[in-house]
Short mmCIF file of C-alpha atoms and ligand atoms in Angstrom, two decimals:
data_model
loop_
_atom_site.label_atom_id
_atom_site.label_comp_id
_atom_site.label_asym_id
_atom_site.label_seq_id
_atom_site.Cartn_x
_atom_site.Cartn_y
_atom_site.Cartn_z
CA MET Y 1 61.98 -5.09 26.14
CA ARG Y 2 59.03 -3.88 24.00
CA ILE Y 3 57.59 -0.48 24.52
CA ILE Y 4 54.90 1.11 22.68
CA HIS Y 5 54.74 4.75 22.73
CA CYS Y 6 51.46 6.65 21.89
CA ALA Y 7 49.94 9.93 22.03
CA ASP Y 8 46.87 11.99 21.49
CA LEU Y 9 43.99 9.64 21.59
CA HIS Y 10 41.72 12.44 22.31
CA LEU Y 11 39.03 10.09 23.58
CA ASP Y 12 35.58 11.50 24.24
CA SER Y 13 36.26 13.98 21.07
CA GLY Y 14 33.15 15.78 19.59
CA LEU Y 15 33.48 14.75 16.13
CA GLN Y 16 30.34 16.37 14.58
CA THR Y 17 32.14 18.44 12.00
CA HIS Y 18 31.07 16.59 8.90
CA LEU Y 19 29.52 13.38 9.94
CA SER Y 20 25.94 12.46 10.81
CA ARG Y 21 24.89 12.16 14.36
CA GLU Y 22 24.90 8.38 13.77
CA LYS Y 23 28.32 8.10 12.14
CA ALA Y 24 29.72 10.49 14.71
CA ARG Y 25 28.71 7.93 17.56
CA ILE Y 26 30.17 5.04 15.77
CA ARG Y 27 33.61 7.10 15.41
CA ARG Y 28 33.42 7.86 18.79
CA ASP Y 29 32.81 4.26 19.92
CA GLU Y 30 35.69 3.24 17.50
CA LEU Y 31 38.15 5.67 19.02
CA LEU Y 32 37.46 4.65 22.75
CA SER Y 33 37.60 0.77 21.75
CA ASN Y 34 41.08 1.75 20.29
CA PHE Y 35 42.26 1.94 23.76
CA GLY Y 36 41.61 -1.40 24.53
CA ARG Y 37 42.71 -2.80 20.98
CA LEU Y 38 46.12 -1.20 21.69
CA ALA Y 39 46.43 -2.97 25.21
CA ASP Y 40 45.30 -6.24 23.21
CA TYR Y 41 48.01 -5.59 20.75
CA ALA Y 42 50.73 -4.96 23.28
CA SER Y 43 49.81 -8.10 25.36
CA GLU Y 44 49.86 -10.39 21.90
CA ASN Y 45 53.03 -8.67 20.89
CA GLY Y 46 55.01 -9.18 24.30
CA VAL Y 47 54.93 -5.43 24.95
CA GLU Y 48 55.66 -4.57 28.67
CA ILE Y 49 55.21 -0.94 28.69
CA VAL Y 50 52.69 1.52 27.25
CA LEU Y 51 53.72 5.24 27.07
CA ILE Y 52 50.81 7.75 26.74
CA ALA Y 53 52.48 10.86 25.97
CA GLY Y 54 49.47 13.21 26.79
CA ASP Y 55 45.96 14.11 25.61
CA LEU Y 56 44.59 10.67 26.08
CA PHE Y 57 41.31 12.34 26.58
CA ASP Y 58 39.97 15.12 24.60
CA ARG Y 59 38.56 17.21 27.66
CA ASP Y 60 38.99 17.46 31.36
CA ARG Y 61 35.48 16.22 31.99
CA VAL Y 62 35.26 12.54 30.78
CA SER Y 63 32.07 10.47 30.40
CA ALA Y 64 31.72 7.95 32.78
CA LEU Y 65 31.77 5.51 29.78
CA THR Y 66 35.22 6.58 28.84
CA GLY Y 67 36.82 6.76 32.27
CA ASN Y 68 35.52 3.41 33.48
CA MET Y 69 36.74 1.80 30.01
CA VAL Y 70 40.36 3.25 30.36
CA LEU Y 71 40.50 2.11 34.03
CA SER Y 72 39.22 -1.36 33.33
CA VAL Y 73 41.14 -1.99 30.11
CA ILE Y 74 44.53 -1.29 32.24
CA ALA Y 75 43.35 -3.25 35.10
CA ALA Y 76 42.61 -6.22 32.78
CA HIS Y 77 46.13 -6.14 31.42
CA PRO Y 78 48.20 -6.42 34.65
CA GLY Y 79 51.11 -7.58 32.77
CA ILE Y 80 51.60 -4.20 31.14
CA ARG Y 81 52.72 -0.99 32.95
CA PHE Y 82 50.90 2.16 31.57
CA TYR Y 83 52.58 5.35 32.12
CA TYR Y 84 50.29 8.10 31.40
CA LEU Y 85 51.20 11.83 31.28
CA ARG Y 86 48.69 14.39 30.94
CA GLY Y 87 48.74 16.89 27.99
CA ASN Y 88 46.95 20.24 27.37
CA HIS Y 89 43.55 18.58 26.67
CA ASP Y 90 43.55 16.28 29.80
CA LYS Y 91 44.98 18.59 32.34
CA GLY Y 92 42.29 18.05 34.76
CA ASP Y 93 41.86 15.25 36.92
CA CYS Y 94 40.02 12.91 34.50
CA LEU Y 95 40.68 9.45 35.70
CA GLY Y 96 40.45 10.94 39.62
CA ARG Y 97 36.89 11.74 38.99
CA GLN Y 98 36.12 8.20 37.94
CA THR Y 99 37.81 6.60 41.02
CA GLY Y 100 36.38 9.44 43.27
CA GLY Y 101 32.89 7.86 43.51
CA GLN Y 102 31.27 7.93 40.51
CA SER Y 103 33.01 4.45 39.25
CA PRO Y 104 32.36 1.17 40.44
CA ASP Y 105 35.80 0.60 40.86
CA SER Y 106 36.17 3.70 43.04
CA LYS Y 107 37.35 1.88 46.09
CA ALA Y 108 39.93 0.26 44.38
CA GLY Y 109 41.33 3.50 43.14
CA PHE Y 110 43.73 3.31 40.20
CA PRO Y 111 44.92 0.09 38.90
CA GLU Y 112 48.39 -0.83 40.37
CA ASN Y 113 49.79 -0.93 36.80
CA LEU Y 114 49.06 2.65 35.94
CA PHE Y 115 51.97 5.08 36.48
CA LEU Y 116 51.28 8.86 36.54
CA PHE Y 117 53.38 12.13 36.51
CA GLY Y 118 52.82 15.70 37.79
CA SER Y 119 54.24 19.33 37.41
CA ARG Y 120 57.77 18.27 38.46
CA TRP Y 121 60.03 15.68 37.04
CA LYS Y 122 59.09 12.10 38.23
CA THR Y 123 61.29 9.32 37.20
CA TYR Y 124 60.64 5.69 37.46
CA ALA Y 125 62.75 2.59 37.23
CA GLU Y 126 62.18 -0.39 34.77
CA GLY Y 127 63.84 -3.13 33.25
CA LYS Y 128 65.22 -6.09 34.81
CA ASP Y 129 68.16 -4.20 36.45
CA GLY Y 130 66.27 -1.35 36.88
CA ARG Y 131 68.40 0.64 34.52
CA ILE Y 132 65.73 1.95 32.16
CA ALA Y 133 64.54 5.27 33.54
CA ILE Y 134 61.10 6.66 32.46
CA ALA Y 135 61.17 10.37 33.48
CA GLY Y 136 58.27 12.66 32.58
CA ILE Y 137 56.95 16.17 33.79
CA GLU Y 138 53.55 17.68 32.73
CA LEU Y 139 54.21 21.13 31.07
CA THR Y 140 52.46 23.97 31.72
CA ARG Y 141 53.51 27.60 30.30
CA GLU Y 142 54.68 28.29 33.90
CA ASN Y 143 56.97 25.39 34.48
CA SER Y 144 58.50 24.89 30.71
CA ALA Y 145 61.68 26.85 31.45
CA ALA Y 146 62.43 25.21 34.74
CA ALA Y 147 61.51 21.75 33.49
CA HIS Y 148 64.18 21.97 30.79
CA ALA Y 149 66.74 23.28 33.45
CA SER Y 150 66.10 20.91 36.11
CA LEU Y 151 66.09 17.68 34.38
CA ARG Y 152 68.95 15.27 35.59
CA LEU Y 153 69.38 11.76 34.20
CA ASP Y 154 71.99 9.00 35.20
CA PRO Y 155 74.12 8.67 31.99
CA GLU Y 156 74.68 4.83 32.80
CA CYS Y 157 70.75 4.31 32.25
CA PHE Y 158 68.88 4.11 29.12
CA ASN Y 159 66.82 7.24 29.61
CA ILE Y 160 63.19 7.57 28.31
CA VAL Y 161 61.74 11.26 28.86
CA MET Y 162 58.13 11.92 28.43
CA MET Y 163 56.85 15.54 27.56
CA HIS Y 164 53.85 16.85 26.07
CA GLY Y 165 53.87 20.16 23.88
CA GLN Y 166 54.91 22.36 21.09
CA LEU Y 167 58.39 22.24 19.81
CA TYR Y 168 60.04 25.52 20.12
CA ALA Y 169 62.71 26.22 17.49
CA GLY Y 170 64.29 29.07 19.66
CA GLY Y 171 67.36 28.62 21.86
CA GLY Y 172 66.00 28.57 25.25
CA VAL Y 173 62.51 28.13 26.41
CA SER Y 174 60.05 30.80 25.47
CA GLY Y 175 58.55 32.80 28.16
CA HIS Y 176 56.10 33.74 25.63
CA PRO Y 177 54.73 30.61 24.02
CA ASP Y 178 51.65 32.31 22.63
CA ARG Y 179 53.57 35.08 20.91
CA PRO Y 180 52.58 34.54 17.21
CA ASP Y 181 56.03 35.29 16.07
CA GLY Y 182 57.38 32.67 19.10
CA GLY Y 183 59.19 30.50 16.62
CA LEU Y 184 56.78 27.69 17.13
CA LEU Y 185 57.28 25.00 14.40
CA GLN Y 186 54.02 24.96 12.70
CA LYS Y 187 54.40 23.22 9.44
CA GLY Y 188 51.62 22.28 7.05
CA GLY Y 189 48.92 21.75 9.62
CA SER Y 190 50.89 19.25 11.56
CA VAL Y 191 50.41 21.04 14.98
CA GLY Y 192 48.14 19.08 17.43
CA ASP Y 193 45.21 21.22 18.52
CA PRO Y 194 45.35 24.69 17.20
CA GLY Y 195 42.27 25.13 19.61
CA ASN Y 196 44.15 24.43 22.73
CA ALA Y 197 47.61 25.32 21.54
CA GLY Y 198 47.77 28.50 23.74
CA ASN Y 199 47.63 26.24 26.81
CA ALA Y 200 50.65 23.75 25.43
CA GLY Y 201 53.73 23.76 27.04
CA THR Y 202 56.93 24.35 24.70
CA ILE Y 203 59.57 22.03 24.38
CA SER Y 204 63.08 22.99 23.20
CA LEU Y 205 65.13 20.54 21.65
CA ARG Y 206 68.13 22.73 22.04
CA ALA Y 207 67.60 22.73 25.82
CA LEU Y 208 67.57 19.12 26.05
CA ARG Y 209 70.61 18.20 23.99
CA GLY Y 210 73.57 16.62 25.97
CA LYS Y 211 71.29 15.81 28.78
CA GLU Y 212 71.69 11.74 28.29
CA ILE Y 213 68.29 11.37 26.81
CA ASP Y 214 68.13 8.09 24.92
CA TYR Y 215 64.32 8.39 23.75
CA LEU Y 216 62.16 11.66 24.20
CA ALA Y 217 58.71 10.26 23.96
CA LEU Y 218 56.68 13.36 22.83
CA GLY Y 219 52.97 14.05 22.20
CA HIS Y 220 50.73 17.17 21.04
CA ILE Y 221 51.77 17.01 17.37
CA HIS Y 222 49.20 14.78 15.55
CA ARG Y 223 51.25 13.60 12.63
CA TRP Y 224 54.36 11.17 12.91
CA LYS Y 225 57.74 12.80 13.48
CA LYS Y 226 60.95 11.27 14.28
CA ASP Y 227 64.55 12.63 14.28
CA ARG Y 228 67.80 12.89 15.91
CA LEU Y 229 67.87 14.92 19.05
CA ASP Y 230 71.81 14.77 19.76
CA GLY Y 231 74.58 12.41 19.38
CA ARG Y 232 73.08 10.10 22.00
CA GLY Y 233 69.17 10.01 21.44
CA ILE Y 234 66.18 10.54 19.12
CA TYR Y 235 62.89 12.11 19.48
CA CYS Y 236 59.41 11.11 18.48
CA TYR Y 237 55.87 12.44 17.98
CA PRO Y 238 54.10 9.31 17.14
CA GLY Y 239 50.84 11.34 15.91
CA CYS Y 240 47.34 10.71 17.15
CA LEU Y 241 46.31 7.09 16.96
CA GLU Y 242 43.32 7.92 14.62
CA GLY Y 243 42.47 10.66 12.29
CA ARG Y 244 39.30 12.49 13.40
CA GLY Y 245 39.09 15.18 10.68
CA PHE Y 246 40.43 15.77 7.26
CA ASP Y 247 43.09 17.84 8.82
CA GLU Y 248 44.43 14.48 10.15
CA CYS Y 249 44.77 12.62 6.68
CA GLY Y 250 47.14 9.81 6.11
CA GLU Y 251 48.31 6.83 8.16
CA HIS Y 252 48.05 7.07 11.99
CA GLY Y 253 49.52 4.59 14.79
CA PHE Y 254 51.83 4.23 17.51
CA ALA Y 255 55.69 3.88 17.72
CA LEU Y 256 56.97 0.27 18.93
CA LEU Y 257 60.33 0.41 20.56
CA GLU Y 258 62.58 -2.64 21.33
CA ILE Y 259 65.43 -2.21 23.78
CA ASP Y 260 67.92 -4.99 24.02
CA GLU Y 261 69.69 -6.85 26.90
CA TRP Y 262 72.20 -4.33 27.11
CA ASN Y 263 69.84 -1.50 27.31
CA ARG Y 264 70.38 -0.19 23.96
CA LEU Y 265 67.54 0.74 21.46
CA ARG Y 266 67.33 -2.04 18.82
CA SER Y 267 64.46 -0.91 16.85
CA HIS Y 268 62.11 1.85 16.63
CA ARG Y 269 59.48 1.95 14.15
CA PHE Y 270 55.89 3.14 13.20
CA ILE Y 271 52.98 0.77 13.57
CA PRO Y 272 49.89 1.88 11.48
CA PHE Y 273 46.94 1.04 13.61
CA ALA Y 274 44.11 3.31 12.51
CA ARG Y 275 40.69 1.71 11.62
CA ARG Y 276 40.23 4.32 9.04
CA THR Y 277 42.16 6.37 7.12
CA LEU Y 278 41.22 9.89 6.06
CA TYR Y 279 42.28 11.05 2.49
CA ASP Y 280 42.16 14.77 1.10
CA LEU Y 281 42.05 14.35 -2.50
CA GLU Y 282 42.44 16.73 -5.30
CA VAL Y 283 41.12 15.33 -8.88
CA ASP Y 284 41.65 17.41 -11.77
CA VAL Y 285 38.80 16.50 -14.38
CA SER Y 286 39.98 19.20 -17.06
CA GLY Y 287 38.72 17.84 -20.58
CA CYS Y 288 35.95 15.72 -19.10
CA ALA Y 289 32.65 16.15 -21.26
CA THR Y 290 30.43 14.12 -19.05
CA THR Y 291 29.68 12.89 -15.49
CA ALA Y 292 30.62 9.37 -16.53
CA GLY Y 293 34.03 10.85 -17.60
CA MET Y 294 34.41 12.65 -14.31
CA THR Y 295 33.38 9.77 -12.27
CA GLU Y 296 35.99 7.41 -13.95
CA LYS Y 297 38.85 9.80 -13.20
CA ILE Y 298 37.78 9.72 -9.57
CA LYS Y 299 37.60 6.37 -9.40
CA GLU Y 300 41.12 6.00 -11.13
CA ARG Y 301 42.40 8.26 -8.40
CA ILE Y 302 40.61 6.30 -5.49
CA ARG Y 303 42.23 3.04 -6.83
CA ARG Y 304 45.68 4.46 -7.34
CA GLU Y 305 45.71 5.95 -3.46
CA GLY Y 306 44.44 2.61 -2.44
CA CYS Y 307 41.43 3.75 -0.38
CA SER Y 308 39.26 1.06 0.95
CA ALA Y 309 35.29 1.12 2.02
CA GLN Y 310 36.28 1.81 5.47
CA ASP Y 311 37.90 5.12 4.86
CA MET Y 312 36.80 8.75 4.86
CA ALA Y 313 37.39 11.01 1.68
CA ASP Y 314 37.49 14.59 0.95
CA ILE Y 315 37.38 14.90 -2.83
CA THR Y 316 37.83 18.28 -4.70
CA LEU Y 317 37.19 18.44 -8.42
CA LEU Y 318 39.43 20.96 -10.21
CA GLY Y 319 40.43 22.18 -13.45
CA GLU Y 320 38.53 23.93 -16.60
CA LEU Y 321 35.56 22.33 -17.98
CA ASP Y 322 34.02 23.21 -21.37
CA VAL Y 323 30.98 25.50 -20.91
CA GLU Y 324 28.76 22.67 -22.92
CA CYS Y 325 29.81 20.15 -20.50
CA GLU Y 326 27.39 17.95 -18.47
CA LYS Y 327 28.32 17.51 -14.95
CA ASP Y 328 25.72 16.27 -12.07
CA THR Y 329 27.85 16.45 -8.70
CA GLY Y 330 24.90 15.16 -6.77
CA TYR Y 331 25.19 11.85 -8.94
CA ILE Y 332 28.97 12.10 -8.05
CA THR Y 333 28.40 12.19 -4.77
CA SER Y 334 25.98 9.36 -4.25
CA VAL Y 335 28.79 7.13 -6.35
CA LEU Y 336 31.34 8.17 -3.54
CA SER Y 337 29.12 7.65 -0.59
CA GLY Y 338 28.78 3.85 -1.77
CA MET Y 339 32.72 3.88 -1.99
CA PHE Y 340 33.49 5.20 1.58
CA PHE Y 341 32.33 5.27 5.09
CA PHE Y 342 32.06 8.79 4.64
CA ALA Y 343 32.67 11.06 1.32
CA ARG Y 344 32.39 14.76 0.65
CA LEU Y 345 32.54 16.41 -2.66
CA ARG Y 346 33.64 19.74 -3.49
CA ASP Y 347 33.44 21.17 -6.76
CA ARG Y 348 36.04 23.86 -7.61
CA THR Y 349 35.99 23.68 -11.43
CA LYS Y 350 35.86 26.77 -13.60
CA LEU Y 351 34.10 26.78 -17.18
CA ARG Y 352 35.98 27.61 -19.91
CA ILE Y 353 34.11 29.90 -22.27
CA ASP Y 354 35.38 30.40 -26.04
CA THR Y 355 33.91 33.92 -26.46
CA GLU Y 356 35.09 33.82 -30.04
CA ALA Y 357 33.05 30.97 -30.79
CA TYR Y 358 29.89 32.93 -29.69
CA LEU Y 359 30.79 36.19 -30.82
CA HIS Y 360 28.41 35.70 -34.24
CA ASP Y 361 26.07 33.17 -32.65
CA LYS Y 362 22.60 34.32 -33.39
CA SER Y 363 21.20 32.57 -30.04
CA LEU Y 364 20.32 34.28 -26.75
CA ARG Y 365 24.17 33.36 -25.72
CA GLY Y 366 25.33 34.88 -28.47
CA GLU Y 367 23.63 37.87 -27.94
CA TYR Y 368 24.58 37.78 -24.24
CA VAL Y 369 28.38 37.26 -24.83
CA ARG Y 370 28.32 40.34 -27.34
CA LYS Y 371 26.64 42.43 -24.59
CA VAL Y 372 28.97 41.57 -22.05
CA LEU Y 373 32.16 41.99 -24.14
CA GLY Y 374 30.88 45.44 -25.37
CA ASP Y 375 29.96 46.67 -21.76
CA MET Y 376 32.57 49.00 -20.80
CA SER Y 377 31.39 48.91 -17.12
CA VAL Y 378 32.31 45.36 -16.67
CA PRO Y 379 36.18 44.99 -16.01
CA GLU Y 380 38.05 43.05 -18.77
CA GLU Y 381 39.44 40.62 -16.09
CA GLU Y 382 36.09 39.75 -15.14
CA LYS Y 383 34.26 39.49 -18.13
CA THR Y 384 34.69 35.38 -18.59
CA GLU Y 385 33.27 35.16 -15.14
CA VAL Y 386 30.37 37.07 -15.82
CA ILE Y 387 29.54 35.18 -18.78
CA ARG Y 388 30.04 32.11 -17.00
CA LEU Y 389 27.40 32.97 -14.58
CA GLY Y 390 25.15 34.33 -17.09
CA PHE Y 391 25.11 30.80 -18.81
CA MET Y 392 24.46 29.15 -15.72
CA ALA Y 393 21.58 31.18 -14.89
CA MET Y 394 20.14 30.49 -18.36
CA ASP Y 395 20.60 26.64 -17.62
CA GLY Y 396 18.54 27.43 -14.27
CA GLU Y 397 21.80 26.02 -12.40
CA GLU Y 398 22.42 27.07 -8.86
CA LEU Y 399 24.95 29.89 -9.27
CA GLN Y 400 28.38 29.36 -7.29
MN1 MN Q 501 48.00 18.23 22.80
#
């Protein structure tokens, strides 16, 4: 049996951070249509079950378009069972609102192939012989500890457990998940949604070991993460389905599981699925004397990364440039705009000034360098920066 495990689709996200209103709209529509694309992938690839481990929606109140879209995609794929566990972002009755009278499908209610969870453990029997168990609980700060303690599974089954929340490194389950030193594993921006993290439940892997879990299907952290849980099972965060901002760079997709006829996990792999990849690239342009030279260095890097015109890039220029160098960041930005769906250029280069060369120069610059170097009121370590800014002012450039 094939199963998709996805999470953190965050449908109805704002997305205004860097994009123009028009492009933000395109992205929102792309994100929304990803749900249908995922369901189509599932039916084309013989997938019977789709696990959605929380944050399907970005907020409690979803637009009519989004609510109707999700329900109609589910209804249009009756051969697939959708197991939807709510996360900290979609705690509210997102879909209930749709079936509560606003939706044309309201009389039909939820599609029969949609299965939900609540704040207590709920277990569904799956598979030909009913020996695949799908258990899930919607975590809150209040029920986290009890959730871990009350999990009971049949060791004879293939046990899939769904949860949405932050990993807690400590032994038990923290009663204070908001404590800044609470031991939450926050590594390199891999945490799901800092804006709402305080509302997310905490998951203790240690407390889940030895509980006969075969596959722990998690959600909340927006980057792929897979590891052993214990001697029996593994755990996985599939990451968000599509990167939304530059804090969600790199490949995104879902997990595809295959369970064999003896109810054993035969394979578990990452399927890249995002339409666009986001890149955060730092390019060292030290030694370049011209805009053309810098542009070539950037292009070379983009080629090496394998970026496509569909992608989005945040490019930062680093390194030291000679004070006489010719650099036009406006030109570079327009070249980049033509190479990506969206590109942002940041200039963090420093100018290198050979003060010795100006010491005996009879120019305005020479005079300025001599003045700054002889000025006792300017701290020694700030002199190069003062000279750099002075040169820029002389060139009529915007000071930065
Ligand atoms: Mn979340």
